[in-house]
Amino acid sequence: MNSFSVALAVLLIGFVYFILGTRSATAARQSGSRLHSLPHHYGLYAGMMASLPALFALVVLAIGDDIVFNTLALDFVPDAVKAADNYKEVIVLAQIANVVAGINFGEQPQWVNDAAAAWLGWADTSRLIKTMVAIGLAAGGGFLATRQLAPDFRSRNAVERIIMFILGASSVIAILTTIGIVFSVVFESMRFFALVPVSEFLFGLTWNPQFEGAERAGSGQMGLATYGSVPLFAGTFLISIVALSVAVPVGLFSAIYLSEYASPRVRAVVKPLMELLAGVPTVVYGFFAALTVAPFLRSAGMNLGLDVASESALAAGLVMGIMIIPFVSSLSDDVINAVPQALRDAAYGLGSTQSETIRMVVLPAALPGIVAAILLAVSRAVGETMIVVMAAGLAANLSLNPLDAVTTVTAQIVTILVGDQEFESAKTLSAFALALTLIVITLGLNFIALQVVKKYREAYD
Amino acid sequence: MNEVATPAGLESGALPMDTVGNVYVESPRITARNVDVYYGDKKAIDGVTLDIAEKQVISFIGPSGCGKSTFLRALNRMNDTIDICRMEGEIKLDGEDIYAPHIDVVPLRARVGMVFQKPNPFPKSIYDNVAYGPRIHGLATNRAELDDIVTQSLERAGLWDEVKDRLTQPGTGLSGGQQQRLCIARTIAVSPEVILMDEPCSALDPIATAKIEELIHELSNQFTIVIVTHSMQQAARVSNRTAYFHLGKLVEVGETGEIFSNPSHEMTRNYITGRFG
Amino acid sequence: MTDRQDMTTPGAKSDGMMSPDVAARRVAASIAGRRQRERRFKSYGLIAIGIALAFLVILFASIFSKGIPGFFQHYVTLEVTLDRAKLDPAGDLSLQSLYDGDARGAIRAALYEATGASGRSGRKAAGKIISQGAEQRLRKAVIDDPSILGTTQSMVFAVDDDVDSFLRGFISRDTPEADRRINDKMIGYIDQLVADNRIEYAFSDYLIFGSASRNAEMAGIFGAFVGSMLTLSVCLVLAFPLGVATAVYLEEFAPKNRLTEIIEININNLAAVPSVVFGILGLAIFIGIFGMPRSIPLIGGVVLALMTLPTIIISSRAAIRAVPPSIRDAALGVGASRMQTMLHHVVPLAMPGMLTGTIIGMAQALGETAPLLMIGMVAFIVDVPGSVTDPGTVLPVQIFMWADFAERMFVQKTSAAIIVLLAFLISMNAAAIFIRKKLERRW
């Protein structure tokens, strides 16, 4: 039986116990006993105790068995093969997996066939174990649960405790995700920094991972590859600046007009239209940038006598700015609306015009929120991937000229990890180091934004 | 007998149309003629005719929701900030209709200032709070003049001694009573002719209230003051004339002493003696 | 304003303060400039809105102008003689037999006849007119209806993408032959076909039902579309229950302790993490450690679910908070337990808001590309995925890959694919707004 069938069987067993439990409770009630809870609570208790532990065990086994098999299969690899220069675990495992799946690409070494045969044996055993464990837990759990059932058993409370446990467990997923991210990124980054010094990574001025060549990681010879990330951060910085110089003025002034000047009807029409800009997927923006904006800027530049690269930072930054406009506008709008009407009344009462009130009273009062909104927009720009992959270049060019082609941290991450990955080489690991810095920067910006809002909230609370 | 009979005239629609008392004065600052104010379809002020005398304090009293604040706000066109609010009738300041199409509200509000119920200092320094009005209107030609205006405004508001050493600190850091005096200073700084006060002491403790009432007394030598108040005692203490509003209509107006000791209209009498609030 | 007589001379300050007249005059003097500044300021706002809307219009106009033609392509009608022996040599209509058969020859024969092509170079030119997918089409027709074997049928095939571009006018006759992808002979044959009314411009069934292909005329989004649906289903099945459960727990049951604080901070942080990082998480943990296969909708769905969870949690919590305490009090008042209050009363009332947030989260997930690139969905997958564990791709990734191809027809098909994607996103968002308007109660 495969895992799905076992799961179904477990659910069936659970359902059976549910019926049994409910029936016995109903019978007890009819014969005069006073039940603490409703009959279906008794059934639910029995059914849950039957199915939940079994399902959990099934999931653990299903995920875990492949890990175990991989480790065991590697024992079959002869030492001679392991010592070879081009030995890669991934390839070996893939060879074995192919044979296991019945895909034959010609003659395989005997050890591959042996390993595959053994694997199939383990898989059978594992299936048997899974089935027995799951069914056993289900039947046993249900049986033990029904033994607990009595008219005064507080089954509703028990059921609610189980539900509460499930709810709490699901909220822990958030932590698990974070741990997973931290673990995967930090762990691999540490391996990277074992090969490439942190100082070179942070302060080096050339980024050339493609010269990694056939150098084996760990041998100490890096070939001609260099991992200075400064050009990448410069590129990210440049494109973000271009994006913000579009998004902040347009977004902020739109928000001001919509919240202070516009009639409710205009607002009702314009606001959703601007939100539309936020709903467009980034890959569409990237396409637009690469196929429409970049060529346009290039030819416009040529007409003006400027040399605009075909993958200019200006094109990518401009389109990214368009994407961020609703972000800035919406957040600023919220902040401006939150300024108490009493302050505006005071200003109007003194004879201010509307623009004076906005410029000298409302905006200064809303400033912390607006600064936070801008920081969040920066964070969004820094983390943006598709627009830069499609429209900005891949040349790690250290330049602050928006007409040049530059690359960004995110573009490099994508370039490196899409393609052949060897988790042993510095090239692949560098992507993790980049991801680590990306996370630090975006979370840092978010944190600062929160602090700014918190610190100045006392202004009129 | 313990029955509380409905006071005569309180049934809806049964109010007499004519206001009792002297609505007119000689050389009024502000004149209102047949003013109606609507919030959407709801009529908040109904046919009010009243003169505001110069350099005097007149108080508007009446039960909650009777429209006194609405009428007050009509005097400096603060109701313009509310979209659904509409005015009919005529209000003149020094003989000029303030609702005429060509009138710019900005100079109007510089001449007719307002102090609000809950103190609302700007989240700026004390100095900048008071300097705000003069700055936007360009009243001072240099820094020295601006300093003068600020200093004198704070002095007249009775706040100078308490804040002279901390002008750069935020205005929101002051106590409630001090904040309200700051708001008064801010209003005075643009040299208005009329000051409208909408229940200025309702958010303050008795000591702060007493200080403000004293201030009103002093200010009345220089400014015309219209004060809306919920407290009859306060009206009795500070004002020269008193106008009693009920359900949007001006019921009676007259010298404060007369109104409180010997009101002419029965409704006024009922309100003052506390038959309803 | 009438000048009033003051005790002091005009300009002097009475009692130390500026006289109202002086003030009034200075105010009046300032008005003109201030009104001008007001007008300018207001216009900045209008200009900003105008710019934003202009961008929107340009973006959509660009996509639609390129994309609408992408829904159509050119087809050629030929009379094909379906010789049984040639097409099905083994005589059993098995796939092997059909592949061994000479479908291409049959089509070529029909083509040569229709164009009058002769000679080696002539026939070579004629052969390039038709799509390489034509033979698949023929085989499929035979399988669908074996009775056509032995007859001559009129069949419709797609033209090659270069020919299609030529017919649309993107390749000009005036360009020197050496620079063109279409030589003069081909143009001659094409003109012949056009003159014989054999060429038609019709709705492209390849776009909708075809799968990924390096040949522009055969390329379609069906495989990617199915992949997207499978991936989104996995995402929804995982993210919605987990998100709602977490929201309920955090709003109602979580004790106010350190652990709860950490969970809440975590969720807010995860909402700020760039989407690419979730892809890296999937790559390192699910593929690297758990050893699961790449590029399958299951992994894609898990990654997207993790990415969407914070959004769903935050909006569900807001929906729960919007339910007034009076409802809870009423339920507790008749003796319901906290869990029953939540499950029977609060959650159903908060459900419209939760659904709205979920749909919006799903719409965001539908458009995501970067995290799926990380888990390997860039491989060139031709088959339509049959289950969540078959290799597949998603529509945004398909768009991304096609964007690299320079052929004109690919540009149009990519834009058409974008239109399809946008259509789905707009309908999802419209559904969310509809739910919000119809079902949400204003307390």
Tab-separated table of C-alpha atoms in Angstrom, chain A residues 39-381:
chain	number	residue	atom	x	y	z
A	39	PRO	CA	-22.805	12.238	22.003
A	40	HIS	CA	-20.822	13.407	19.015
A	41	HIS	CA	-18.140	14.737	21.319
A	42	TYR	CA	-17.486	11.223	22.543
A	43	GLY	CA	-17.317	10.012	18.996
A	44	LEU	CA	-15.029	12.833	17.973
A	45	TYR	CA	-12.686	12.080	20.829
A	46	ALA	CA	-12.383	8.474	19.850
A	47	GLY	CA	-12.013	9.284	16.175
A	48	MET	CA	-9.367	11.938	16.746
A	49	MET	CA	-7.326	9.797	19.100
A	50	ALA	CA	-7.401	7.087	16.478
A	51	SER	CA	-6.480	9.083	13.423
A	52	LEU	CA	-4.314	11.997	14.482
A	53	PRO	CA	-1.291	10.252	15.998
A	54	ALA	CA	-1.325	7.737	13.170
A	55	LEU	CA	-1.403	10.420	10.493
A	56	PHE	CA	1.387	12.326	12.162
A	57	ALA	CA	3.553	9.206	12.324
A	58	LEU	CA	2.799	8.518	8.680
A	59	VAL	CA	3.948	11.953	7.593
A	60	VAL	CA	7.148	11.682	9.576
A	61	LEU	CA	7.911	8.273	8.129
A	62	ALA	CA	7.074	9.312	4.600
A	63	ILE	CA	9.460	12.231	4.728
A	64	GLY	CA	12.103	10.462	6.696
A	65	ASP	CA	12.474	7.269	4.776
A	66	ASP	CA	14.031	8.874	1.729
A	67	ILE	CA	16.627	10.537	3.904
A	68	VAL	CA	17.477	7.245	5.484
A	69	PHE	CA	17.647	5.476	2.138
A	70	ASN	CA	19.973	8.101	0.695
A	71	THR	CA	22.397	7.627	3.545
A	72	LEU	CA	22.273	3.871	3.316
A	73	ALA	CA	22.648	3.828	-0.443
A	74	LEU	CA	25.894	5.744	-0.277
A	75	ASP	CA	27.424	2.778	1.514
A	76	PHE	CA	27.194	0.888	-1.717
A	77	VAL	CA	29.519	3.244	-3.515
A	78	PRO	CA	32.977	1.733	-3.771
A	79	ASP	CA	35.794	3.673	-2.177
A	80	ALA	CA	37.535	3.935	-5.496
A	81	VAL	CA	34.633	5.855	-6.950
A	82	LYS	CA	34.395	8.079	-3.912
A	83	ALA	CA	38.014	8.989	-4.139
A	84	ALA	CA	37.740	10.040	-7.751
A	85	ASP	CA	38.146	13.666	-8.598
A	86	ASN	CA	34.731	14.199	-10.047
A	87	TYR	CA	32.768	12.351	-7.427
A	88	LYS	CA	29.466	13.986	-6.687
A	89	GLU	CA	26.957	12.506	-4.323
A	90	VAL	CA	24.051	13.995	-6.195
A	91	ILE	CA	24.988	12.308	-9.422
A	92	VAL	CA	25.530	8.957	-7.781
A	93	LEU	CA	22.201	9.146	-6.025
A	94	ALA	CA	20.558	10.152	-9.268
A	95	GLN	CA	22.054	7.132	-11.011
A	96	ILE	CA	20.637	4.861	-8.343
A	97	ALA	CA	17.286	6.611	-8.424
A	98	ASN	CA	17.030	6.132	-12.162
A	99	VAL	CA	17.556	2.421	-11.884
A	100	VAL	CA	15.059	2.251	-9.041
A	101	ALA	CA	12.512	3.971	-11.229
A	102	GLY	CA	13.197	1.595	-14.037
A	103	ILE	CA	14.767	4.135	-16.357
A	104	ASN	CA	17.702	2.536	-18.031
A	105	PHE	CA	20.364	4.552	-19.742
A	106	GLY	CA	22.521	1.710	-20.788
A	107	GLU	CA	24.843	-0.373	-18.720
A	108	GLN	CA	25.374	0.659	-15.138
A	109	PRO	CA	28.212	-0.400	-12.872
A	110	GLN	CA	27.339	-3.372	-10.722
A	111	TRP	CA	27.324	-1.374	-7.501
A	112	VAL	CA	24.644	0.878	-8.896
A	113	ASN	CA	22.433	-2.094	-9.633
A	114	ASP	CA	23.185	-3.557	-6.211
A	115	ALA	CA	22.313	-0.312	-4.530
A	116	ALA	CA	19.123	-0.031	-6.526
A	117	ALA	CA	18.102	-3.562	-5.677
A	118	ALA	CA	18.762	-2.911	-2.017
A	119	TRP	CA	16.801	0.308	-2.240
A	120	LEU	CA	13.803	-1.477	-3.587
A	121	GLY	CA	14.064	-3.886	-0.699
A	122	TRP	CA	14.186	-1.064	1.829
A	123	ALA	CA	11.265	0.592	0.139
A	124	ASP	CA	9.218	-2.549	0.541
A	125	THR	CA	10.193	-2.835	4.183
A	126	SER	CA	9.408	0.803	4.710
A	127	ARG	CA	6.001	0.420	3.152
A	128	LEU	CA	5.302	-2.488	5.419
A	129	ILE	CA	6.476	-0.579	8.465
A	130	LYS	CA	4.430	2.463	7.543
A	131	THR	CA	1.321	0.395	7.089
A	132	MET	CA	1.767	-1.514	10.315
A	133	VAL	CA	2.669	1.519	12.379
A	134	ALA	CA	-0.125	3.635	11.033
A	135	ILE	CA	-2.830	1.035	11.248
A	136	GLY	CA	-1.535	-0.116	14.593
A	137	LEU	CA	-1.566	3.378	16.027
A	138	ALA	CA	-4.968	3.995	14.597
A	139	ALA	CA	-6.539	0.849	15.936
A	140	GLY	CA	-4.702	1.054	19.234
A	141	GLY	CA	-5.408	4.712	19.715
A	142	GLY	CA	-9.049	4.257	18.966
A	143	PHE	CA	-9.299	1.289	21.266
A	144	LEU	CA	-7.659	3.076	24.188
A	145	ALA	CA	-9.840	6.072	23.617
A	146	THR	CA	-13.057	4.112	23.643
A	147	ARG	CA	-12.016	2.519	26.900
A	148	GLN	CA	-11.957	5.964	28.420
A	149	LEU	CA	-15.450	6.759	27.324
A	150	ALA	CA	-17.912	6.931	30.169
A	151	PRO	CA	-20.943	9.132	30.748
A	152	ASP	CA	-19.046	11.428	33.051
A	153	PHE	CA	-15.954	11.586	30.835
A	154	ARG	CA	-15.501	15.180	29.835
A	155	SER	CA	-15.202	14.404	26.187
A	156	ARG	CA	-16.073	17.853	24.948
A	157	ASN	CA	-13.243	19.319	26.973
A	158	ALA	CA	-10.896	16.656	25.711
A	159	VAL	CA	-11.890	17.282	22.123
A	160	GLU	CA	-11.439	20.998	22.591
A	161	ARG	CA	-8.022	20.461	24.096
A	162	ILE	CA	-7.046	18.435	21.064
A	163	ILE	CA	-8.322	21.153	18.755
A	164	MET	CA	-6.457	23.748	20.770
A	165	PHE	CA	-3.306	21.715	20.424
A	166	ILE	CA	-3.754	21.566	16.664
A	167	LEU	CA	-4.326	25.306	16.504
A	168	GLY	CA	-1.261	25.997	18.575
A	169	ALA	CA	0.820	23.592	16.551
A	170	SER	CA	-0.139	25.290	13.327
A	171	SER	CA	0.959	28.624	14.693
A	172	VAL	CA	4.346	27.127	15.379
A	173	ILE	CA	4.736	26.550	11.648
A	174	ALA	CA	5.649	30.210	11.390
A	175	ILE	CA	8.569	29.662	13.709
A	176	LEU	CA	9.548	26.491	11.899
A	177	THR	CA	9.614	28.409	8.643
A	178	THR	CA	11.866	31.024	10.100
A	179	ILE	CA	14.105	28.398	11.593
A	180	GLY	CA	14.198	26.664	8.239
A	181	ILE	CA	15.173	29.840	6.467
A	182	VAL	CA	17.775	30.740	9.019
A	183	PHE	CA	19.149	27.235	9.106
A	184	SER	CA	19.406	26.760	5.383
A	185	VAL	CA	20.770	30.173	4.613
A	186	VAL	CA	23.092	30.584	7.545
A	187	PHE	CA	24.444	27.060	7.381
A	188	GLU	CA	25.344	27.276	3.742
A	189	SER	CA	26.681	30.783	4.190
A	190	MET	CA	29.007	29.564	6.879
A	191	ARG	CA	30.316	26.977	4.468
A	192	PHE	CA	30.836	29.711	1.945
A	193	PHE	CA	32.705	31.912	4.364
A	194	ALA	CA	34.951	28.989	5.122
A	195	LEU	CA	36.073	29.168	1.510
A	196	VAL	CA	35.954	32.878	0.877
A	197	PRO	CA	36.874	35.342	3.589
A	198	VAL	CA	34.113	37.621	4.814
A	199	SER	CA	36.182	40.690	4.110
A	200	GLU	CA	36.581	39.776	0.477
A	201	PHE	CA	32.876	39.167	0.199
A	202	LEU	CA	31.829	42.383	1.831
A	203	PHE	CA	34.457	44.721	0.492
A	204	GLY	CA	35.758	43.143	-2.696
A	205	LEU	CA	35.194	45.113	-5.844
A	206	THR	CA	34.953	42.388	-8.452
A	207	TRP	CA	32.347	39.694	-8.750
A	208	ASN	CA	33.305	36.866	-11.084
A	209	PRO	CA	31.941	33.573	-9.890
A	210	GLN	CA	31.886	32.074	-13.347
A	211	PHE	CA	35.608	31.495	-13.288
A	212	GLU	CA	35.108	28.865	-10.634
A	213	GLY	CA	35.943	26.344	-13.276
A	214	ALA	CA	36.723	22.828	-12.232
A	215	GLU	CA	38.375	23.825	-9.031
A	216	ARG	CA	37.241	21.588	-6.279
A	217	ALA	CA	35.814	23.440	-3.362
A	218	GLY	CA	37.812	22.985	-0.256
A	219	SER	CA	41.049	22.462	-2.065
A	220	GLY	CA	41.952	26.021	-1.387
A	221	GLN	CA	42.344	26.899	-5.015
A	222	MET	CA	39.689	29.239	-6.223
A	223	GLY	CA	40.853	29.586	-9.736
A	224	LEU	CA	40.165	33.049	-10.968
A	225	ALA	CA	36.821	33.423	-9.303
A	226	THR	CA	36.350	36.484	-7.130
A	227	TYR	CA	33.482	37.121	-4.789
A	228	GLY	CA	33.498	40.774	-4.009
A	229	SER	CA	29.872	41.784	-3.582
A	230	VAL	CA	30.306	45.560	-3.673
A	231	PRO	CA	29.272	45.862	-7.336
A	232	LEU	CA	26.125	43.917	-6.550
A	233	PHE	CA	25.157	46.144	-3.675
A	234	ALA	CA	26.015	49.180	-5.742
A	235	GLY	CA	23.708	47.900	-8.457
A	236	THR	CA	20.920	47.238	-5.986
A	237	PHE	CA	21.449	50.666	-4.512
A	238	LEU	CA	21.442	52.389	-7.887
A	239	ILE	CA	18.305	50.724	-9.159
A	240	SER	CA	16.529	51.297	-5.858
A	241	ILE	CA	17.381	54.987	-5.948
A	242	VAL	CA	15.984	55.276	-9.458
A	243	ALA	CA	12.862	53.396	-8.396
A	244	LEU	CA	12.321	55.519	-5.314
A	245	SER	CA	12.838	58.762	-7.142
A	246	VAL	CA	9.852	57.779	-9.231
A	247	ALA	CA	7.730	56.121	-6.595
A	248	VAL	CA	8.092	58.514	-3.663
A	249	PRO	CA	7.092	61.804	-5.309
A	250	VAL	CA	4.332	60.239	-7.375
A	251	GLY	CA	3.068	58.065	-4.541
A	252	LEU	CA	3.225	60.741	-1.880
A	253	PHE	CA	1.588	63.497	-3.891
A	254	SER	CA	-1.069	61.118	-5.130
A	255	ALA	CA	-1.833	60.197	-1.557
A	256	ILE	CA	-1.978	63.849	-0.539
A	257	TYR	CA	-4.328	64.740	-3.327
A	258	LEU	CA	-6.558	61.714	-2.821
A	259	SER	CA	-6.906	62.159	0.910
A	260	GLU	CA	-7.098	65.956	1.140
A	261	TYR	CA	-8.435	67.329	-2.110
A	262	ALA	CA	-10.275	64.660	-4.021
A	263	SER	CA	-14.010	64.173	-3.810
A	264	PRO	CA	-15.214	60.764	-2.601
A	265	ARG	CA	-16.212	59.849	-6.141
A	266	VAL	CA	-12.809	60.605	-7.610
A	267	ARG	CA	-11.209	58.721	-4.759
A	268	ALA	CA	-13.447	55.724	-5.320
A	269	VAL	CA	-12.349	55.517	-8.939
A	270	VAL	CA	-8.685	56.438	-8.755
A	271	LYS	CA	-7.665	54.449	-5.706
A	272	PRO	CA	-8.584	51.021	-7.146
A	273	LEU	CA	-6.892	51.943	-10.411
A	274	MET	CA	-3.689	52.646	-8.565
A	275	GLU	CA	-4.026	49.419	-6.637
A	276	LEU	CA	-4.142	47.737	-10.033
A	277	LEU	CA	-0.505	48.672	-10.473
A	278	ALA	CA	0.242	46.658	-7.362
A	279	GLY	CA	-1.583	43.604	-8.604
A	280	VAL	CA	0.425	43.167	-11.776
A	281	PRO	CA	2.901	40.291	-11.366
A	282	THR	CA	6.543	41.261	-11.352
A	283	VAL	CA	7.317	39.009	-14.288
A	284	VAL	CA	4.940	41.120	-16.377
A	285	TYR	CA	6.752	44.259	-15.287
A	286	GLY	CA	10.034	42.582	-16.169
A	287	PHE	CA	8.753	41.744	-19.630
A	288	PHE	CA	7.502	45.290	-20.080
A	289	ALA	CA	10.819	46.674	-18.930
A	290	ALA	CA	12.889	44.433	-21.144
A	291	LEU	CA	10.845	44.633	-24.310
A	292	THR	CA	9.315	48.083	-24.256
A	293	VAL	CA	11.010	50.433	-21.825
A	294	ALA	CA	14.627	49.471	-22.317
A	295	PRO	CA	14.604	49.713	-26.130
A	296	PHE	CA	12.682	52.980	-25.896
A	297	LEU	CA	15.198	54.481	-23.515
A	298	ARG	CA	18.034	53.235	-25.642
A	299	SER	CA	16.745	54.839	-28.813
A	300	ALA	CA	15.685	57.984	-26.995
A	301	GLY	CA	19.138	58.152	-25.523
A	302	MET	CA	20.751	57.737	-28.907
A	303	ASN	CA	18.661	60.597	-30.255
A	304	LEU	CA	19.944	62.739	-27.431
A	305	GLY	CA	23.480	61.616	-27.996
A	306	LEU	CA	23.654	59.573	-24.814
A	307	ASP	CA	24.913	56.037	-24.674
A	308	VAL	CA	22.182	54.097	-22.913
A	309	ALA	CA	22.911	50.433	-22.350
A	310	SER	CA	20.290	48.030	-23.622
A	311	GLU	CA	19.929	46.716	-20.101
A	312	SER	CA	20.198	49.952	-18.274
A	313	ALA	CA	19.623	50.486	-14.622
A	314	LEU	CA	17.339	53.308	-15.659
A	315	ALA	CA	14.930	50.974	-17.433
A	316	ALA	CA	14.788	48.496	-14.589
A	317	GLY	CA	14.617	51.206	-11.959
A	318	LEU	CA	11.894	53.116	-13.746
A	319	VAL	CA	9.645	50.085	-14.032
A	320	MET	CA	10.381	49.053	-10.490
A	321	GLY	CA	9.385	52.540	-9.431
A	322	ILE	CA	6.074	52.166	-11.215
A	323	MET	CA	5.490	48.951	-9.340
A	324	ILE	CA	6.177	50.547	-5.961
A	325	ILE	CA	3.970	53.618	-6.481
A	326	PRO	CA	0.828	52.056	-4.993
A	327	PHE	CA	2.862	50.823	-2.064
A	328	VAL	CA	3.997	54.309	-1.116
A	329	SER	CA	0.650	55.846	-1.992
A	330	SER	CA	-1.451	53.446	0.017
A	331	LEU	CA	0.711	53.543	3.132
A	332	SER	CA	0.999	57.327	3.012
A	333	ASP	CA	-2.743	57.619	2.530
A	334	ASP	CA	-3.354	55.620	5.695
A	335	VAL	CA	-0.887	57.706	7.639
A	336	ILE	CA	-2.271	61.020	6.422
A	337	ASN	CA	-5.818	59.999	7.219
A	338	ALA	CA	-4.729	59.046	10.700
A	339	VAL	CA	-3.736	62.615	11.529
A	340	PRO	CA	-6.521	63.892	13.815
A	341	GLN	CA	-9.004	66.297	12.309
A	342	ALA	CA	-8.551	68.551	15.348
A	343	LEU	CA	-5.137	69.624	14.101
A	344	ARG	CA	-6.537	70.536	10.724
A	345	ASP	CA	-9.359	72.458	12.372
A	346	ALA	CA	-6.847	74.436	14.413
A	347	ALA	CA	-4.919	75.336	11.280
A	348	TYR	CA	-7.998	76.290	9.292
A	349	GLY	CA	-9.296	78.291	12.244
A	350	LEU	CA	-6.159	80.404	12.083
A	351	GLY	CA	-6.726	81.129	8.411
A	352	SER	CA	-4.487	78.598	6.690
A	353	THR	CA	-5.023	77.626	3.103
A	354	GLN	CA	-5.354	73.937	2.414
A	355	SER	CA	-1.830	73.567	1.098
A	356	GLU	CA	-0.434	75.402	4.107
A	357	THR	CA	-2.308	73.105	6.428
A	358	ILE	CA	-1.014	70.069	4.590
A	359	ARG	CA	2.552	71.273	4.271
A	360	MET	CA	2.971	72.713	7.714
A	361	VAL	CA	0.668	70.717	9.942
A	362	VAL	CA	-0.501	67.438	8.418
A	363	LEU	CA	2.685	66.269	6.738
A	364	PRO	CA	4.968	67.033	9.684
A	365	ALA	CA	2.535	65.170	11.912
A	366	ALA	CA	2.420	62.259	9.485
A	367	LEU	CA	6.153	62.315	8.846
A	368	PRO	CA	7.190	59.305	10.932
A	369	GLY	CA	4.613	57.162	9.173
A	370	ILE	CA	5.706	58.452	5.783
A	371	VAL	CA	9.337	57.764	6.555
A	372	ALA	CA	8.363	54.262	7.595
A	373	ALA	CA	6.435	53.843	4.357
A	374	ILE	CA	9.481	54.898	2.353
A	375	LEU	CA	11.703	52.493	4.253
A	376	LEU	CA	9.284	49.678	3.530
A	377	ALA	CA	9.304	50.697	-0.121
A	378	VAL	CA	13.103	50.545	-0.112
A	379	SER	CA	12.889	47.099	1.405
A	380	ARG	CA	10.546	46.030	-1.369
A	381	ALA	CA	12.834	47.447	-4.025
